[in-house]
PDB file of C-alpha atoms in Angstrom:
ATOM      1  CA  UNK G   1      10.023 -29.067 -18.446  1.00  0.00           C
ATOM      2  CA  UNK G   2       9.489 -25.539 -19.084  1.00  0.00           C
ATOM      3  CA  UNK G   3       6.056 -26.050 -19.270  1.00  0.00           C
ATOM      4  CA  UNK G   4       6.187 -27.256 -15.843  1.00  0.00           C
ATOM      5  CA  UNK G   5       8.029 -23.900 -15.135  1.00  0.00           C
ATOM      6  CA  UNK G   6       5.536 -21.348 -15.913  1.00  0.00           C
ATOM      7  CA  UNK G   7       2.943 -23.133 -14.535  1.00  0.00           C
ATOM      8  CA  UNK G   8       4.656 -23.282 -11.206  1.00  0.00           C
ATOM      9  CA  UNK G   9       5.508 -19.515 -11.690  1.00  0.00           C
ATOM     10  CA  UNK G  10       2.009 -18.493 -11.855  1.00  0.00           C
ATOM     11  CA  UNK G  11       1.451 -19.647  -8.325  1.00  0.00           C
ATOM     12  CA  UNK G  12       4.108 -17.917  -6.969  1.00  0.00           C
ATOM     13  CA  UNK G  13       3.524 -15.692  -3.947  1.00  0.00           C
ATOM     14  CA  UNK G  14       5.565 -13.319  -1.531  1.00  0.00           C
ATOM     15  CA  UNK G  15       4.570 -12.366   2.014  1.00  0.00           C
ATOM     16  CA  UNK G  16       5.617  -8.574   3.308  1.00  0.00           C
ATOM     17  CA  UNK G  17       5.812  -9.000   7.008  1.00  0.00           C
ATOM     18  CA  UNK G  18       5.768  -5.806   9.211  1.00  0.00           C
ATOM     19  CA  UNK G  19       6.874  -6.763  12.832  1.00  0.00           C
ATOM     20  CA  UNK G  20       6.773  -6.637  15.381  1.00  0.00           C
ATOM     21  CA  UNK G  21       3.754  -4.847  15.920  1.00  0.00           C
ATOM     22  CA  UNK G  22       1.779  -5.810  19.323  1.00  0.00           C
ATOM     23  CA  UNK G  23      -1.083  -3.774  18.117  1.00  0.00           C
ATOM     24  CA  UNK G  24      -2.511  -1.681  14.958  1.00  0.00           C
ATOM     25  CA  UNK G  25      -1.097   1.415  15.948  1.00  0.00           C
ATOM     26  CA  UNK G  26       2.078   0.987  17.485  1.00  0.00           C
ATOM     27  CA  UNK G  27       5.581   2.223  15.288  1.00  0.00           C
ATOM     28  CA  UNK G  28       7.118  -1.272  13.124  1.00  0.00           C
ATOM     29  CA  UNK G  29      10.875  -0.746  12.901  1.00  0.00           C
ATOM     30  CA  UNK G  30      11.825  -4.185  10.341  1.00  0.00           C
ATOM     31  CA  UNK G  31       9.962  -5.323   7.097  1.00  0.00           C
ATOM     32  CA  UNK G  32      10.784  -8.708   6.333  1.00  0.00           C
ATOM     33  CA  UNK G  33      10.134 -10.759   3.104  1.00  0.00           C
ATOM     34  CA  UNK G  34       9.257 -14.362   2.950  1.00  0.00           C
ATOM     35  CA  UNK G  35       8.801 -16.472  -0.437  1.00  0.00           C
ATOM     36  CA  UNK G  36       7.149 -19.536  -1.458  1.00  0.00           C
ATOM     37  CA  UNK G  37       4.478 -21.355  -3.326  1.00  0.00           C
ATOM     38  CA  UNK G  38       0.340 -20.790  -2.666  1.00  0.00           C
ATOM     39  CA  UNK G  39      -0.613 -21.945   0.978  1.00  0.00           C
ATOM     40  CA  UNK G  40       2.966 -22.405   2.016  1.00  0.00           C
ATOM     41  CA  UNK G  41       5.424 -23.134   3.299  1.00  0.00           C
ATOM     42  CA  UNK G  42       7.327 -19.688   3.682  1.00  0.00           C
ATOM     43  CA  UNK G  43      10.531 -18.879   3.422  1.00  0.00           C
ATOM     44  CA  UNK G  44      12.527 -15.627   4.656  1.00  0.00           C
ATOM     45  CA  UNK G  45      14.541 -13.826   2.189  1.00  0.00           C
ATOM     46  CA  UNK G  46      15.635 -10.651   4.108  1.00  0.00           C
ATOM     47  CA  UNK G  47      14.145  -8.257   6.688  1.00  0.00           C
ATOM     48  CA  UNK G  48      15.211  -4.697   6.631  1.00  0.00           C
ATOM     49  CA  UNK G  49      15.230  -1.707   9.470  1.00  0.00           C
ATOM     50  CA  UNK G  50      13.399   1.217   8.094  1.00  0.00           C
ATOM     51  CA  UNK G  51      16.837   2.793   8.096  1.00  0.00           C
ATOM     52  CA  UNK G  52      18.347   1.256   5.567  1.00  0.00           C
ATOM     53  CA  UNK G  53      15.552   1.763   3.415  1.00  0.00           C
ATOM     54  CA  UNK G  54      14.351   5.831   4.096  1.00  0.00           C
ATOM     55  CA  UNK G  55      16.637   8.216   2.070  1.00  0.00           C
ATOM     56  CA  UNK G  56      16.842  10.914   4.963  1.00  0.00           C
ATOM     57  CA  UNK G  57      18.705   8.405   6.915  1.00  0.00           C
ATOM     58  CA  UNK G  58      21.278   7.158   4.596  1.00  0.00           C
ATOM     59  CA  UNK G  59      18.853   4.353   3.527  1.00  0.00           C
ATOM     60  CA  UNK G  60      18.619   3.343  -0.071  1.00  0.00           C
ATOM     61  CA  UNK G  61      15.707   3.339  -1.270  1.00  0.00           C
ATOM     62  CA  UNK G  62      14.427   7.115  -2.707  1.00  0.00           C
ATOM     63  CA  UNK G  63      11.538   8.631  -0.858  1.00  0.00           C
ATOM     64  CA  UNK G  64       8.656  10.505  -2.197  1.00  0.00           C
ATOM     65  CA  UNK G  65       5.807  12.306  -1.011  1.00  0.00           C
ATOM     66  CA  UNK G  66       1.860  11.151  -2.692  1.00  0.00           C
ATOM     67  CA  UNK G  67      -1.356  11.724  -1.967  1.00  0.00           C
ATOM     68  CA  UNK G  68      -4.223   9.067  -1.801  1.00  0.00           C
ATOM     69  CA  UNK G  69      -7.896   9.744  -1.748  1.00  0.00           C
ATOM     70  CA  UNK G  70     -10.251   7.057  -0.390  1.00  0.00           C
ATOM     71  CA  UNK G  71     -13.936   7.049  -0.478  1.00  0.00           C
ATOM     72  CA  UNK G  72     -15.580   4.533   2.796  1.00  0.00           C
ATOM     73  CA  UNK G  73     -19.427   4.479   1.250  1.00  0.00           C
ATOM     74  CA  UNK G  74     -20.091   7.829   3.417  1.00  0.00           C
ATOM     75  CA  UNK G  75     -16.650   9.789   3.939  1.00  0.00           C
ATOM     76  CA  UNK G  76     -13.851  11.270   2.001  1.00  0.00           C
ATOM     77  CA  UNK G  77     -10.441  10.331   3.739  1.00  0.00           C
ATOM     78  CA  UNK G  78      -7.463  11.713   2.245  1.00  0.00           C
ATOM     79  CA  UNK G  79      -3.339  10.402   2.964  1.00  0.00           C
ATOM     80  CA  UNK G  80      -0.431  12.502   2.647  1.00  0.00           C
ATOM     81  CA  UNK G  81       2.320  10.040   2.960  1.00  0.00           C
ATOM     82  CA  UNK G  82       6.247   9.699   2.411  1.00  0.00           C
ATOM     83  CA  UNK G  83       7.414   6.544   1.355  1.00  0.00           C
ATOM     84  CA  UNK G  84       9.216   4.091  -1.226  1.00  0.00           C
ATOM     85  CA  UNK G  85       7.814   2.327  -4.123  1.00  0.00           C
ATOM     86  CA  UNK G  86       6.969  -1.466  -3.747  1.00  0.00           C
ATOM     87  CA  UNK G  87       8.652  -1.842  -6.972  1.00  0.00           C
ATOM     88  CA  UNK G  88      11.753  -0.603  -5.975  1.00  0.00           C
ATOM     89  CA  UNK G  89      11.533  -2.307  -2.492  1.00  0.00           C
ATOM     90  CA  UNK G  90      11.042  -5.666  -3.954  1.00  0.00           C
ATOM     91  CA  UNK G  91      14.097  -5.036  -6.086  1.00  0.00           C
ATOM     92  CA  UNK G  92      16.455  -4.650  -3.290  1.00  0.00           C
ATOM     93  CA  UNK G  93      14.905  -7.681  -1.989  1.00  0.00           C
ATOM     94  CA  UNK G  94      15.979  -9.614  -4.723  1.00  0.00           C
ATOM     95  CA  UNK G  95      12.706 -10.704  -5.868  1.00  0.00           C
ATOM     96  CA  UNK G  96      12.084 -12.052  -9.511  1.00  0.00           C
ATOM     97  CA  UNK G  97       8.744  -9.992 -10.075  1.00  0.00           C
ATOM     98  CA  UNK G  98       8.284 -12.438 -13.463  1.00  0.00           C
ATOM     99  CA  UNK G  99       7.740 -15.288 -11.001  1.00  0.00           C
ATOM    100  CA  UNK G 100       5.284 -13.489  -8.819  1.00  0.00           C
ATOM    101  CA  UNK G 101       1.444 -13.991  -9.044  1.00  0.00           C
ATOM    102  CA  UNK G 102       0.374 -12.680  -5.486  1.00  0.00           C
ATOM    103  CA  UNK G 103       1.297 -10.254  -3.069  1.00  0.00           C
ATOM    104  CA  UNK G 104       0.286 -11.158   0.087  1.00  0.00           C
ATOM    105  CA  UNK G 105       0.692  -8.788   3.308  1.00  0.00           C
ATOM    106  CA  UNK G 106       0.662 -10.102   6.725  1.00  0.00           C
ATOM    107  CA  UNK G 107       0.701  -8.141  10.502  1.00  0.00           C
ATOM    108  CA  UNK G 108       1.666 -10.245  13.114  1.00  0.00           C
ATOM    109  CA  UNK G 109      -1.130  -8.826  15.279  1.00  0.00           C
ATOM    110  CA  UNK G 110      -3.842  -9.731  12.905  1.00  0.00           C
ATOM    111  CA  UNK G 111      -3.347 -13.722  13.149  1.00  0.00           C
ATOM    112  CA  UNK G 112      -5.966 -14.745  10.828  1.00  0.00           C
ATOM    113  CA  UNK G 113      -4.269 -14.967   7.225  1.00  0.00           C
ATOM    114  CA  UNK G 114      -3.080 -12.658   5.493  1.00  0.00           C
ATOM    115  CA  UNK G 115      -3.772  -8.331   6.317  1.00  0.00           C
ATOM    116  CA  UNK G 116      -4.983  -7.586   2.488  1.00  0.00           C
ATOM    117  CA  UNK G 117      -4.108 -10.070  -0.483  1.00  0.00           C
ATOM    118  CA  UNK G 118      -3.594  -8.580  -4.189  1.00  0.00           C
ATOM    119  CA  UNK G 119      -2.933 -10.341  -7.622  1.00  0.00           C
ATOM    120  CA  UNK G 120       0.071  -8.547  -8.690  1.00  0.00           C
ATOM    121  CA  UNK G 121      -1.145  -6.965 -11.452  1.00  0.00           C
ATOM    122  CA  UNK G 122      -3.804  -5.270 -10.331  1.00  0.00           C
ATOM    123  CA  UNK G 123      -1.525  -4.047  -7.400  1.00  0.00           C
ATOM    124  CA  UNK G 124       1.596  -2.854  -9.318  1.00  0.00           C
ATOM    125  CA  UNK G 125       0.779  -2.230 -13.007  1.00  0.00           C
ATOM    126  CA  UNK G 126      -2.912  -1.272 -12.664  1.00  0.00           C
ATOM    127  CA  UNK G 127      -3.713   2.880 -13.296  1.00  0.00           C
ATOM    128  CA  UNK G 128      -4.406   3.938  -9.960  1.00  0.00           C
ATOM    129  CA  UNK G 129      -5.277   7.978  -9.099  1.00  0.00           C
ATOM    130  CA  UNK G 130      -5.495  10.192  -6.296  1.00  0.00           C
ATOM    131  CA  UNK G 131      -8.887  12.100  -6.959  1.00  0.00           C
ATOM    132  CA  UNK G 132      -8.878  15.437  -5.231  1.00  0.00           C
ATOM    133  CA  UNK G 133     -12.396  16.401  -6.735  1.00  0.00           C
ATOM    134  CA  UNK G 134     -14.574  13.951  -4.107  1.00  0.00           C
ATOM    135  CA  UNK G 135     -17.331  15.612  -1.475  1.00  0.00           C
ATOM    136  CA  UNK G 136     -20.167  13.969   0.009  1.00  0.00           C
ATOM    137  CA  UNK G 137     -23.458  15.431  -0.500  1.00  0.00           C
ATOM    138  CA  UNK G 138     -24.456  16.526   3.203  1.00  0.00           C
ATOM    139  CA  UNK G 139     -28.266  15.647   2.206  1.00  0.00           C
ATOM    140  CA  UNK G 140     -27.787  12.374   0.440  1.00  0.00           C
ATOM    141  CA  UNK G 141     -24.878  11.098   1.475  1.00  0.00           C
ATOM    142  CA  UNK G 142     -24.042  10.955  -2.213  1.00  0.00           C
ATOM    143  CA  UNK G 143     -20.187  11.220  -4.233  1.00  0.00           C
ATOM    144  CA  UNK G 144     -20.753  14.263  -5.980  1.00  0.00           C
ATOM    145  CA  UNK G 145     -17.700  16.814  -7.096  1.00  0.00           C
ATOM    146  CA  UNK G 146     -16.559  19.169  -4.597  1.00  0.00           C
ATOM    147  CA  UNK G 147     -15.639  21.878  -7.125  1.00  0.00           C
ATOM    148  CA  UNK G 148     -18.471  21.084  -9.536  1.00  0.00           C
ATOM    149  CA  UNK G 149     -17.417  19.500 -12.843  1.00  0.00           C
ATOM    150  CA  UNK G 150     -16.727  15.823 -13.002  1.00  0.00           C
ATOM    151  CA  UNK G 151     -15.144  13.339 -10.468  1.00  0.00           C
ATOM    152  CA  UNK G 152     -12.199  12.861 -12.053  1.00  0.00           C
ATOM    153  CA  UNK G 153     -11.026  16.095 -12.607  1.00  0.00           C
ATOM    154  CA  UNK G 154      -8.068  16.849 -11.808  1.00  0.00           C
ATOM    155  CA  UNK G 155      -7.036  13.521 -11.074  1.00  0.00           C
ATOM    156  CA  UNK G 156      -3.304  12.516 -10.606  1.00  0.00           C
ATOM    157  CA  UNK G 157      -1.788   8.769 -11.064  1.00  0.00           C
ATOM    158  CA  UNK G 158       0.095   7.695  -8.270  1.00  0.00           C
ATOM    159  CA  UNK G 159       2.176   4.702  -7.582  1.00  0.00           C
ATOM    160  CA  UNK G 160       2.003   2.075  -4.914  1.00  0.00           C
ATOM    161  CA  UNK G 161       4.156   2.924  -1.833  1.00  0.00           C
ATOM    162  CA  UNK G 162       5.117   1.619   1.361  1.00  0.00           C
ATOM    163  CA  UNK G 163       4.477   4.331   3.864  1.00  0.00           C
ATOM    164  CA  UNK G 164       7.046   5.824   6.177  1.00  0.00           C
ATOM    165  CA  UNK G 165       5.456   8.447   7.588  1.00  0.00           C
ATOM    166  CA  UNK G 166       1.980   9.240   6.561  1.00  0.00           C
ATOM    167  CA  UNK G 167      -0.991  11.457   7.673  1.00  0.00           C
ATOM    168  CA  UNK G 168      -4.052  10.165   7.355  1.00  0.00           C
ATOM    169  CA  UNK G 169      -7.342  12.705   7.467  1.00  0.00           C
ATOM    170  CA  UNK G 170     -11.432  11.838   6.956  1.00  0.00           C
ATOM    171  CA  UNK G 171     -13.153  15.086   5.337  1.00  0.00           C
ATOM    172  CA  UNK G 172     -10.079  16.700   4.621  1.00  0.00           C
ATOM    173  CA  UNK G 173     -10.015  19.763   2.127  1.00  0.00           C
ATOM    174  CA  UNK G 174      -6.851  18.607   0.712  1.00  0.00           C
ATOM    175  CA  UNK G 175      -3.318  16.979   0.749  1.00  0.00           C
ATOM    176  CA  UNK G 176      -1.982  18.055   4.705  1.00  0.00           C
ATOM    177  CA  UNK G 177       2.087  16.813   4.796  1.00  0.00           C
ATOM    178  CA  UNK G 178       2.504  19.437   8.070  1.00  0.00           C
ATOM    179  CA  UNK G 179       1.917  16.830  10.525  1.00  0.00           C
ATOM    180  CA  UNK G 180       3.029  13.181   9.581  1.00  0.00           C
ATOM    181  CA  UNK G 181       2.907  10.212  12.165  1.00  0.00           C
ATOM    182  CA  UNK G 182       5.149   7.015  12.111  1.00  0.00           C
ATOM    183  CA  UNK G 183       2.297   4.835  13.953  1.00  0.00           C
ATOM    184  CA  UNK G 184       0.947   3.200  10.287  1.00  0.00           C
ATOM    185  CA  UNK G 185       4.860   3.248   9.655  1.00  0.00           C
ATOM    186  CA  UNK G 186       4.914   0.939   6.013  1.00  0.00           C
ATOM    187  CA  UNK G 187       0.810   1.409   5.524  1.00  0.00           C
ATOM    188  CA  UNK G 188       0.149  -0.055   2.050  1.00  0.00           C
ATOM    189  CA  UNK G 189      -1.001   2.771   0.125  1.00  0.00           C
ATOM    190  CA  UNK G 190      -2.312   2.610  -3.808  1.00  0.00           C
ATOM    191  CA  UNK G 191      -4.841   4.655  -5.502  1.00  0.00           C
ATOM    192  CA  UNK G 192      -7.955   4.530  -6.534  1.00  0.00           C
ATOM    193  CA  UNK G 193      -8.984   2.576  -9.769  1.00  0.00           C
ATOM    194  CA  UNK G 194     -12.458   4.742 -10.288  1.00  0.00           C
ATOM    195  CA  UNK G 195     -13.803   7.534  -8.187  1.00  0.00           C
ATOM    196  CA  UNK G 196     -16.606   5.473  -6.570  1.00  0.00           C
ATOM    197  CA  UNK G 197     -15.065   2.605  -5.644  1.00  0.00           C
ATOM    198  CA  UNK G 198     -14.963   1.944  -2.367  1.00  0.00           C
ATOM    199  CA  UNK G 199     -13.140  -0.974  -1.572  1.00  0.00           C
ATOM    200  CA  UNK G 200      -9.704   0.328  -3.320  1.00  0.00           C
ATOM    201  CA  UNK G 201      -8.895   0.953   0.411  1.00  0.00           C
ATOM    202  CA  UNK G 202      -4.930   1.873   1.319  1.00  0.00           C
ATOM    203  CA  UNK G 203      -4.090  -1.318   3.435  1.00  0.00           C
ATOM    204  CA  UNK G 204      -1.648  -1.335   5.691  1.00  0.00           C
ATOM    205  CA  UNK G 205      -1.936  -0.191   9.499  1.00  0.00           C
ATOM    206  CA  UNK G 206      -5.021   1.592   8.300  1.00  0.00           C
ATOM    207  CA  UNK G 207      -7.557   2.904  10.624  1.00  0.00           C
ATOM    208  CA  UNK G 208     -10.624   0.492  10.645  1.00  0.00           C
TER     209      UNK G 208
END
């Protein structure tokens, strides 16, 4: 019977569900978590205002600023964000992490599956940077260091948030927290496993 157990565990999965929005870039006010087993059904286990979860509004979760650097194939973009960590948001959700295999996050304006899908591993425990050492070559197109050196200098591990407020910038010199928006309000946002790799895209409300 135990057996049985950790077999079923592996195919565990949880479902973050902004809402409401009616489109990419309008403000979410609730995060709600549903549970259940690989392709359903789901089940809701709480929804929270952003209130009760941002710090500067009595909410209990602590907030902290990071920056995330994201390289599209051509452009730098660069996200100075305030947020919570996943990890502590799915503890006040009451979710046994041990049980989880996926995280899967869904938007109810995009209808078709899930927004972004991780294994959660690779989302929560894997070392993921903020590199603030990217440029694009103007004549190639190419990821080369902006302040010569190597790629990685200067690189700083950052943990996986849930955006509150975040400002998000393509060919940006640096980190900018002087103007955030609550549009992408709880944008995914992890960092970057290697310099070059393109795909480790913040999810989210992300611009496409």
């Amino acid at each position: 019977m135990k057996r049985i157990t950790a077999i079923i565990a592996l195919i565990f999965v949880i479902l973050l569900v902004p809402a409401p929005p009616a489109r990419a870039d309008s403000v979410t006010d609730t995060l709600s978590v549903y549970v259940g087993y690989a392709g359903g059904p789901y089940y809701l286990k709480t929804t929270f205002h952003w209130t009760e979860l941002d710090d500067l509004y009595g909410g209990m979760l602590p907030t902290q600023q990071s920056v995330y650097s994201y390289f599209s194939g051509s452009r730098i973009a660069i996200d100075s964000a305030r947020g919570f960590a996943l990890t502590d948001f799915l503890q006040i959700s009451g979710v046994d992490l041990s049980s989880v295999a996926r995280l899967e996050f869904y938007t109810k304006d995009h209808s078709n599956g899930a927004f972004v899908s991780f294994n959660k591993s690779n989302l929560l425990y894997a070392a993921r940077y903020y590199y603030p050492n990217l440029a694009i070559d103007p004549e190639t197109g190419a990821l080369v260091p902006k302040n010569g050196g190597e790629l990685t200098d200067g690189a700083v591990q950052v943990e996986t948030i849930m955006a509150l407020e975040d400002n998000w910038e393509w060919d940006a010199e640096g980190p900018n927290f002087s103007n955030p928006g609550t549009g992408s309000r709880f944008r995914l946002l992890f960092g970057q496993r290697k310099p070059g790799k393109s795909h480790d895209r913040p999810g989210g409300h992300g611009p496409s």
